[in-house]
Amino acid sequence: MIDEKNVQLFKALSEDTRYRIIKALLEAERKYKANKSDGFNGELCKGELCACEIPELIGRTQSNTSMHLAKLQDWGIIKVRKEGKMRLYSIENDKIRKLLEVLEE
């Protein structure tokens, strides 16, 4: 028995661009939590990244990044929220957080 959702997690991590996207989103999440715990009361995108920020952070083109963002969203690994014209991405799947914690030990 193969759990397709687990296979998708490993597919996401095995491709360089998708891995970079996930790492960037997790880093944004960590920064938000660190600032929040330091008493920062401003709006810091709630640990989200705008679609316009991600390509520069990961060193990829906008079109290539968009394709991978769509795949990660289809797999339920990330989620998107629209705010005006911005599309804000964040991690949806807790398993991906746990996997990367183990890998970074």
Tab-separated table of C-alpha atoms in Angstrom, residues 20-93:
chain	number	residue	atom	x	y	z
A	20	ARG	CA	13.784	25.912	-2.667
A	21	ILE	CA	10.196	27.205	-2.629
A	22	ILE	CA	9.339	25.102	0.422
A	23	LYS	CA	12.508	26.212	2.217
A	24	ALA	CA	11.774	29.886	1.445
A	25	LEU	CA	8.229	29.556	2.769
A	26	LEU	CA	9.411	27.806	5.918
A	27	GLU	CA	12.023	30.527	6.475
A	28	ALA	CA	9.343	33.225	6.105
A	29	GLU	CA	7.248	31.327	8.641
A	30	ARG	CA	10.174	31.105	11.074
A	31	LYS	CA	10.948	34.814	10.734
A	32	TYR	CA	7.334	35.699	11.371
A	33	LYS	CA	7.182	33.519	14.483
A	34	ALA	CA	10.490	34.936	15.774
A	35	ASN	CA	9.330	38.530	15.260
A	36	LYS	CA	5.967	37.772	16.828
A	37	SER	CA	7.600	36.286	19.919
A	38	ASP	CA	9.862	39.364	20.189
A	39	GLY	CA	6.765	41.499	20.649
A	40	PHE	CA	6.513	42.726	17.059
A	41	ASN	CA	2.934	43.877	16.570
A	42	GLY	CA	3.080	44.904	12.898
A	43	GLU	CA	1.600	42.938	10.028
A	44	LEU	CA	4.408	40.779	8.641
A	45	CYS	CA	2.484	38.775	6.059
A	46	LYS	CA	1.737	36.060	8.631
A	47	GLY	CA	4.683	33.956	7.455
A	48	GLU	CA	3.572	34.175	3.835
A	49	LEU	CA	5.469	35.130	0.701
A	50	CYS	CA	4.069	36.981	-2.278
A	51	ALA	CA	4.371	35.223	-5.634
A	52	CYS	CA	6.407	38.219	-6.802
A	53	GLU	CA	9.057	37.679	-4.061
A	54	ILE	CA	9.651	33.972	-4.447
A	55	PRO	CA	11.510	33.883	-7.813
A	56	GLU	CA	14.191	36.270	-6.576
A	57	LEU	CA	14.570	34.405	-3.284
A	58	ILE	CA	15.089	31.061	-5.011
A	59	GLY	CA	16.982	32.257	-8.097
A	60	ARG	CA	14.423	31.171	-10.684
A	61	THR	CA	12.267	32.889	-13.310
A	62	GLN	CA	8.704	33.965	-12.577
A	63	SER	CA	7.224	31.504	-15.092
A	64	ASN	CA	9.244	28.552	-13.790
A	65	THR	CA	8.349	29.421	-10.199
A	66	SER	CA	4.651	29.777	-11.040
A	67	MET	CA	4.582	26.308	-12.581
A	68	HIS	CA	6.087	24.779	-9.435
A	69	LEU	CA	3.852	26.797	-7.101
A	70	ALA	CA	0.812	25.437	-8.946
A	71	LYS	CA	2.060	21.844	-8.589
A	72	LEU	CA	2.758	22.275	-4.867
A	73	GLN	CA	-0.698	23.763	-4.423
A	74	ASP	CA	-2.331	20.893	-6.355
A	75	TRP	CA	-0.574	18.435	-4.061
A	76	GLY	CA	-1.852	20.242	-0.950
A	77	ILE	CA	1.631	21.130	0.248
A	78	ILE	CA	1.170	24.896	0.049
A	79	LYS	CA	-1.840	27.177	0.066
A	80	VAL	CA	-2.529	30.518	-1.553
A	81	ARG	CA	-4.542	33.480	-0.418
A	82	LYS	CA	-5.372	36.500	-2.522
A	83	GLU	CA	-5.067	39.983	-1.112
A	84	GLY	CA	-5.884	42.540	-3.777
A	85	LYS	CA	-3.671	41.661	-6.730
A	86	MET	CA	-1.179	39.785	-4.577
A	87	ARG	CA	-1.095	36.019	-4.241
A	88	LEU	CA	0.347	35.059	-0.867
A	89	TYR	CA	1.715	31.546	-0.395
A	90	SER	CA	2.311	29.593	2.804
A	91	ILE	CA	2.840	26.014	3.935
A	92	GLU	CA	-0.350	23.956	4.182
A	93	ASN	CA	0.998	20.504	5.039
